Amino acid sequence: MRNPLRLPGFFERRSSRKTDADKALDAMARSSRIGTRNGKSAMPFHCHISSVKVGQDPVAPIDYLARCGDYADRTDLVHLAGDADAVEQGAKAVNATARCRNGKSTERMLQLEVFELPSAITPEAAIEVAEREVERWRQRGRPAVAAVHFPEPKPDGRVNPHIHVATPARPILVMDLPDGPLHVANRQRQTLTVGSAALRDERQAIADLINQVMVEHNIEAPEFVPGRLASVGIERKAKRRVPEARYHAAGQRDQDPDQVRQARARHLAAAAAREEARKAKAAARK
């Protein structure tokens, strides 16, 4: 049974570490994304949605967000909303009934989300967001678990509160049997967030939830909006990000300009080679 990590005095220590200087640095770091929409201060927020396919391990991502197993030594978990064990059983139920198990059409058994929270949010408000997010999925027939993470401030003072969410890819029916509850996946409905329109709707629902909680807790912060920088009146190219594999495996945190130039050169060389091959093939046909 996974239990949320509770640290004595956690909220007090976190709030005391964020000085006025930290807040100023954090505001400067995020100001490049702050614009206006409908006359109000607004900013696009980071929201990443992914999935775990049938045949893969559904336990590791749940342990990661719940800070269990191999991740028990991490101390940034503030609150765990929902039932992680029910999510794991639901994912296994989807895996047991999946029909497409190979190739590009392999079914998904677990949906994962991670989204940032406003830097000014309090732990109490963040917990409220997590609880409502779990309830939002429960109303759609799917158990969910949401973990609130408040990592240590970065060396430049920036803070990065965020929430991880995991939920089975299909609605789950729980049947009470003498030997214990049985989790059964609904084969007729897969409400996994797939497609650009569904992704936009999901990000909008998350943004609306965060904004509503911020208002209810009387916390002033730019309104979160899904979409690009242009949606808040900012016209510039998005910053290049370190590929996820290098970020986690190699510990790389900043984009290397030399690597960017080399990758661009390889891309242009490959494109030129393909064009030459296409011309040679067309000439051979004549």
Short mmCIF file of C-alpha atoms in Angstrom, two decimals:
data_model
loop_
_atom_site.label_atom_id
_atom_site.label_comp_id
_atom_site.label_asym_id
_atom_site.label_seq_id
_atom_site.Cartn_x
_atom_site.Cartn_y
_atom_site.Cartn_z
CA MET A 1 0.00 0.00 0.00
CA ARG A 2 1.47 3.32 -1.03
CA ASN A 3 1.20 6.12 1.50
CA PRO A 4 1.82 9.84 0.96
CA LEU A 5 5.04 11.15 2.39
CA ARG A 6 4.46 13.40 5.38
CA LEU A 7 7.31 15.50 6.73
CA PRO A 8 6.87 17.35 10.07
CA GLY A 9 6.80 21.07 9.52
CA PHE A 10 7.17 20.60 5.76
CA PHE A 11 4.90 23.47 4.75
CA GLU A 12 6.52 25.86 7.21
CA ARG A 13 10.04 25.06 6.05
CA ARG A 14 9.11 25.40 2.38
CA SER A 15 7.41 28.75 2.83
CA SER A 16 10.27 30.15 4.90
CA ARG A 17 12.84 29.26 2.25
CA LYS A 18 11.16 31.36 -0.42
CA THR A 19 12.46 34.84 0.35
CA ASP A 20 11.57 38.07 -1.44
CA ALA A 21 14.76 37.69 -3.48
CA ASP A 22 13.70 34.18 -4.52
CA LYS A 23 10.30 35.46 -5.59
CA ALA A 24 11.88 38.25 -7.61
CA LEU A 25 14.24 35.86 -9.38
CA ASP A 26 11.40 33.47 -10.06
CA ALA A 27 9.27 36.25 -11.51
CA MET A 28 12.13 37.29 -13.78
CA ALA A 29 12.65 33.72 -14.95
CA ARG A 30 9.00 33.28 -15.86
CA SER A 31 8.39 36.78 -17.19
CA SER A 32 9.40 35.74 -20.70
CA ARG A 33 6.19 33.68 -20.85
CA ILE A 34 3.91 36.25 -19.27
CA GLY A 35 1.72 38.19 -21.67
CA THR A 36 -1.89 39.31 -21.81
CA ARG A 37 -5.15 37.77 -22.97
CA ASN A 38 -8.51 39.48 -22.80
CA GLY A 39 -6.90 42.32 -20.90
CA LYS A 40 -5.56 40.06 -18.13
CA SER A 41 -2.06 38.88 -17.30
CA ALA A 42 -1.67 35.35 -18.70
CA MET A 43 0.99 32.79 -19.52
CA PRO A 44 1.14 29.42 -21.31
CA PHE A 45 1.89 26.59 -18.88
CA HIS A 46 3.82 23.37 -19.32
CA CYS A 47 1.61 20.29 -19.52
CA HIS A 48 3.00 16.99 -20.81
CA ILE A 49 0.68 14.06 -21.57
CA SER A 50 2.05 10.61 -22.36
CA SER A 51 1.07 6.97 -22.01
CA VAL A 52 2.33 3.50 -21.11
CA LYS A 53 1.63 0.82 -23.69
CA VAL A 54 0.42 -2.70 -23.16
CA GLY A 55 3.31 -4.98 -22.29
CA GLN A 56 5.32 -2.25 -20.55
CA ASP A 57 5.74 -1.88 -16.80
CA PRO A 58 2.88 0.14 -15.23
CA VAL A 59 4.38 0.03 -11.74
CA ALA A 60 7.51 2.16 -12.26
CA PRO A 61 5.72 5.37 -13.33
CA ILE A 62 3.27 5.06 -10.43
CA ASP A 63 6.13 4.46 -7.99
CA TYR A 64 7.90 7.50 -9.43
CA LEU A 65 5.05 9.92 -8.79
CA ALA A 66 4.23 8.35 -5.42
CA ARG A 67 7.91 8.35 -4.41
CA CYS A 68 7.87 4.64 -3.59
CA GLY A 69 10.17 1.74 -4.42
CA ASP A 70 13.31 2.95 -6.18
CA TYR A 71 12.23 6.56 -5.63
CA ALA A 72 11.55 6.42 -1.90
CA ASP A 73 14.63 8.53 -1.15
CA ARG A 74 13.16 11.61 -2.84
CA THR A 75 11.67 14.11 -0.41
CA ASP A 76 9.64 16.48 -2.58
CA LEU A 77 6.26 14.74 -2.22
CA VAL A 78 3.77 16.99 -0.44
CA HIS A 79 0.52 15.08 -0.97
CA LEU A 80 -0.77 11.99 -2.75
CA ALA A 81 -4.41 12.21 -3.84
CA GLY A 82 -6.41 9.22 -5.03
CA ASP A 83 -5.59 5.51 -4.85
CA ALA A 84 -2.30 4.49 -6.49
CA ASP A 85 -2.99 0.78 -5.96
CA ALA A 86 -6.38 1.05 -7.71
CA VAL A 87 -4.69 2.75 -10.67
CA GLU A 88 -2.11 -0.03 -10.87
CA GLN A 89 -4.80 -2.73 -10.76
CA GLY A 90 -6.80 -0.86 -13.39
CA ALA A 91 -3.80 -0.65 -15.71
CA LYS A 92 -3.22 -4.40 -15.30
CA ALA A 93 -6.89 -5.04 -16.09
CA VAL A 94 -6.51 -3.08 -19.34
CA ASN A 95 -3.36 -5.05 -20.13
CA ALA A 96 -5.17 -8.36 -19.55
CA THR A 97 -7.98 -7.56 -22.02
CA ALA A 98 -6.00 -5.72 -24.72
CA ARG A 99 -6.36 -7.04 -28.25
CA CYS A 100 -3.72 -5.03 -30.14
CA ARG A 101 -0.44 -5.84 -28.45
CA ASN A 102 2.16 -5.18 -31.15
CA GLY A 103 3.10 -2.52 -33.67
CA LYS A 104 1.99 1.07 -33.94
CA SER A 105 -1.58 0.20 -32.94
CA THR A 106 -0.52 -1.27 -29.57
CA GLU A 107 -3.11 -0.29 -26.99
CA ARG A 108 -2.34 2.04 -24.11
CA MET A 109 -2.99 0.87 -20.57
CA LEU A 110 -1.97 3.93 -18.56
CA GLN A 111 -2.18 7.67 -19.19
CA LEU A 112 0.35 9.96 -17.53
CA GLU A 113 0.19 13.72 -17.09
CA VAL A 114 2.55 16.21 -15.51
CA PHE A 115 1.76 19.91 -15.36
CA GLU A 116 3.34 22.89 -13.68
CA LEU A 117 1.67 24.99 -11.02
CA PRO A 118 1.96 28.75 -10.52
CA SER A 119 5.12 29.63 -8.61
CA ALA A 120 3.03 31.60 -6.10
CA ILE A 121 0.74 28.69 -5.24
CA THR A 122 0.58 27.50 -1.64
CA PRO A 123 0.83 23.81 -0.68
CA GLU A 124 -2.79 23.91 0.48
CA ALA A 125 -3.97 25.21 -2.90
CA ALA A 126 -1.82 22.67 -4.73
CA ILE A 127 -3.39 19.86 -2.71
CA GLU A 128 -6.84 21.20 -3.64
CA VAL A 129 -5.89 21.07 -7.33
CA ALA A 130 -4.71 17.45 -6.97
CA GLU A 131 -7.86 16.31 -5.16
CA ARG A 132 -10.13 17.94 -7.77
CA GLU A 133 -8.09 16.44 -10.60
CA VAL A 134 -8.58 12.96 -9.15
CA GLU A 135 -12.31 13.61 -8.79
CA ARG A 136 -12.49 14.82 -12.39
CA TRP A 137 -11.17 11.48 -13.61
CA ARG A 138 -13.33 9.54 -11.16
CA GLN A 139 -16.41 11.13 -12.69
CA ARG A 140 -15.27 9.70 -16.02
CA GLY A 141 -15.18 6.18 -14.58
CA ARG A 142 -11.43 5.98 -14.14
CA PRO A 143 -9.50 5.82 -10.87
CA ALA A 144 -6.61 8.27 -10.69
CA VAL A 145 -3.71 9.24 -8.49
CA ALA A 146 -2.24 12.75 -8.36
CA ALA A 147 1.04 13.59 -6.63
CA VAL A 148 1.98 17.13 -5.61
CA HIS A 149 5.74 17.71 -5.85
CA PHE A 150 7.51 20.76 -4.42
CA PRO A 151 11.20 20.30 -5.34
CA GLU A 152 13.95 22.31 -3.70
CA PRO A 153 14.43 25.79 -5.22
CA LYS A 154 17.01 25.95 -8.01
CA PRO A 155 20.32 27.78 -7.38
CA ASP A 156 18.95 30.91 -9.06
CA GLY A 157 15.89 30.91 -6.80
CA ARG A 158 13.36 29.49 -9.25
CA VAL A 159 10.73 27.13 -7.87
CA ASN A 160 8.95 24.41 -9.80
CA PRO A 161 5.83 23.08 -8.04
CA HIS A 162 4.03 20.55 -10.23
CA ILE A 163 1.59 17.66 -10.23
CA HIS A 164 1.93 14.16 -11.70
CA VAL A 165 -1.25 12.25 -12.61
CA ALA A 166 -1.73 8.61 -13.60
CA THR A 167 -4.98 6.94 -14.67
CA PRO A 168 -5.90 3.74 -16.56
CA ALA A 169 -6.53 4.11 -20.28
CA ARG A 170 -10.06 2.71 -19.95
CA PRO A 171 -12.92 3.07 -17.47
CA ILE A 172 -12.60 0.46 -14.73
CA LEU A 173 -15.39 -1.49 -13.06
CA VAL A 174 -14.60 -2.82 -9.59
CA MET A 175 -16.49 -6.00 -8.66
CA ASP A 176 -16.60 -7.07 -4.99
CA LEU A 177 -15.95 -10.81 -4.80
CA PRO A 178 -15.43 -13.09 -1.78
CA ASP A 179 -11.72 -13.36 -2.61
CA GLY A 180 -11.35 -9.59 -2.90
CA PRO A 181 -12.14 -6.82 -5.40
CA LEU A 182 -11.78 -7.60 -9.10
CA HIS A 183 -10.86 -4.77 -11.50
CA VAL A 184 -12.41 -5.13 -14.97
CA ALA A 185 -11.62 -2.84 -17.90
CA ASN A 186 -14.46 -1.60 -20.11
CA ARG A 187 -13.65 -2.99 -23.57
CA GLN A 188 -16.21 -0.78 -25.33
CA ARG A 189 -14.83 2.58 -24.24
CA GLN A 190 -11.33 3.98 -24.40
CA THR A 191 -11.33 7.60 -23.28
CA LEU A 192 -7.58 8.04 -23.65
CA THR A 193 -6.63 11.57 -24.66
CA VAL A 194 -5.61 11.08 -28.29
CA GLY A 195 -5.44 13.66 -31.07
CA SER A 196 -4.68 17.37 -31.11
CA ALA A 197 -8.26 18.42 -30.34
CA ALA A 198 -8.51 16.08 -27.33
CA LEU A 199 -5.13 17.24 -26.05
CA ARG A 200 -6.21 20.89 -26.29
CA ASP A 201 -9.42 20.12 -24.40
CA GLU A 202 -7.49 18.28 -21.68
CA ARG A 203 -4.98 21.10 -21.24
CA GLN A 204 -7.83 23.63 -21.15
CA ALA A 205 -9.60 21.62 -18.43
CA ILE A 206 -6.42 21.52 -16.34
CA ALA A 207 -5.80 25.25 -16.81
CA ASP A 208 -9.39 26.07 -15.83
CA LEU A 209 -9.05 23.94 -12.68
CA ILE A 210 -5.80 25.63 -11.61
CA ASN A 211 -7.15 29.12 -12.30
CA GLN A 212 -10.32 28.41 -10.33
CA VAL A 213 -8.40 27.19 -7.27
CA MET A 214 -6.06 30.19 -7.42
CA VAL A 215 -9.05 32.55 -7.36
CA GLU A 216 -10.73 30.68 -4.51
CA HIS A 217 -7.54 30.90 -2.43
CA ASN A 218 -7.06 34.60 -3.27
CA ILE A 219 -3.61 34.03 -4.78
CA GLU A 220 -2.54 36.56 -7.39
CA ALA A 221 -0.76 35.06 -10.40
CA PRO A 222 -0.97 35.22 -14.21
CA GLU A 223 -3.85 33.19 -15.59
CA PHE A 224 -2.76 29.84 -17.01
CA VAL A 225 -3.72 29.27 -20.65
CA PRO A 226 -3.09 26.28 -22.92
CA GLY A 227 -1.43 26.97 -26.22
CA ARG A 228 1.54 28.81 -27.60
CA LEU A 229 3.26 32.04 -26.66
CA ALA A 230 1.35 33.79 -29.43
CA SER A 231 -1.88 33.11 -27.54
CA VAL A 232 -0.77 35.69 -24.95
CA GLY A 233 0.66 38.15 -27.46
CA ILE A 234 4.32 37.05 -27.34
CA GLU A 235 5.97 36.69 -30.73
CA ARG A 236 9.22 34.75 -30.43
CA LYS A 237 10.46 31.25 -31.00
CA ALA A 238 10.03 28.82 -28.16
CA LYS A 239 13.21 27.92 -26.30
CA ARG A 240 14.89 24.70 -27.33
CA ARG A 241 14.67 22.06 -24.66
CA VAL A 242 17.05 19.30 -23.73
CA PRO A 243 15.78 15.94 -25.03
CA GLU A 244 14.16 13.97 -22.22
CA ALA A 245 16.57 11.02 -22.52
CA ARG A 246 19.65 13.22 -22.12
CA TYR A 247 18.00 15.23 -19.33
CA HIS A 248 17.36 12.18 -17.14
CA ALA A 249 20.07 9.72 -18.23
CA ALA A 250 23.03 12.05 -18.74
CA GLY A 251 22.06 14.79 -16.32
CA GLN A 252 22.20 17.48 -19.01
CA ARG A 253 20.24 20.56 -17.98
CA ASP A 254 21.13 23.20 -20.57
CA GLN A 255 21.00 23.01 -24.33
CA ASP A 256 24.50 22.75 -25.81
CA PRO A 257 24.86 25.19 -28.77
CA ASP A 258 27.46 22.96 -30.42
CA GLN A 259 25.15 19.97 -30.23
CA VAL A 260 22.34 22.04 -31.74
CA ARG A 261 24.54 23.11 -34.65
CA GLN A 262 25.77 19.58 -35.22
CA ALA A 263 22.25 18.17 -35.15
CA ARG A 264 21.11 20.84 -37.60
CA ALA A 265 24.02 20.05 -39.91
CA ARG A 266 23.20 16.33 -39.83
CA HIS A 267 19.57 17.12 -40.59
CA LEU A 268 20.47 19.29 -43.59
CA ALA A 269 22.97 16.72 -44.91
CA ALA A 270 20.40 13.93 -44.64
CA ALA A 271 17.78 16.07 -46.40
CA ALA A 272 20.23 16.85 -49.21
CA ALA A 273 21.11 13.15 -49.57
CA ARG A 274 17.44 12.23 -49.82
CA GLU A 275 16.89 14.87 -52.47
CA GLU A 276 19.85 13.62 -54.51
CA ALA A 277 18.58 10.05 -54.25
CA ARG A 278 15.15 11.18 -55.38
CA LYS A 279 16.60 12.96 -58.42
CA ALA A 280 18.78 9.98 -59.32
CA LYS A 281 15.80 7.64 -59.09
CA ALA A 282 13.69 9.94 -61.27
CA ALA A 283 16.49 10.19 -63.86
CA ALA A 284 16.85 6.40 -63.98
CA ARG A 285 13.17 6.03 -64.83
CA LYS A 286 13.48 8.25 -67.94
#
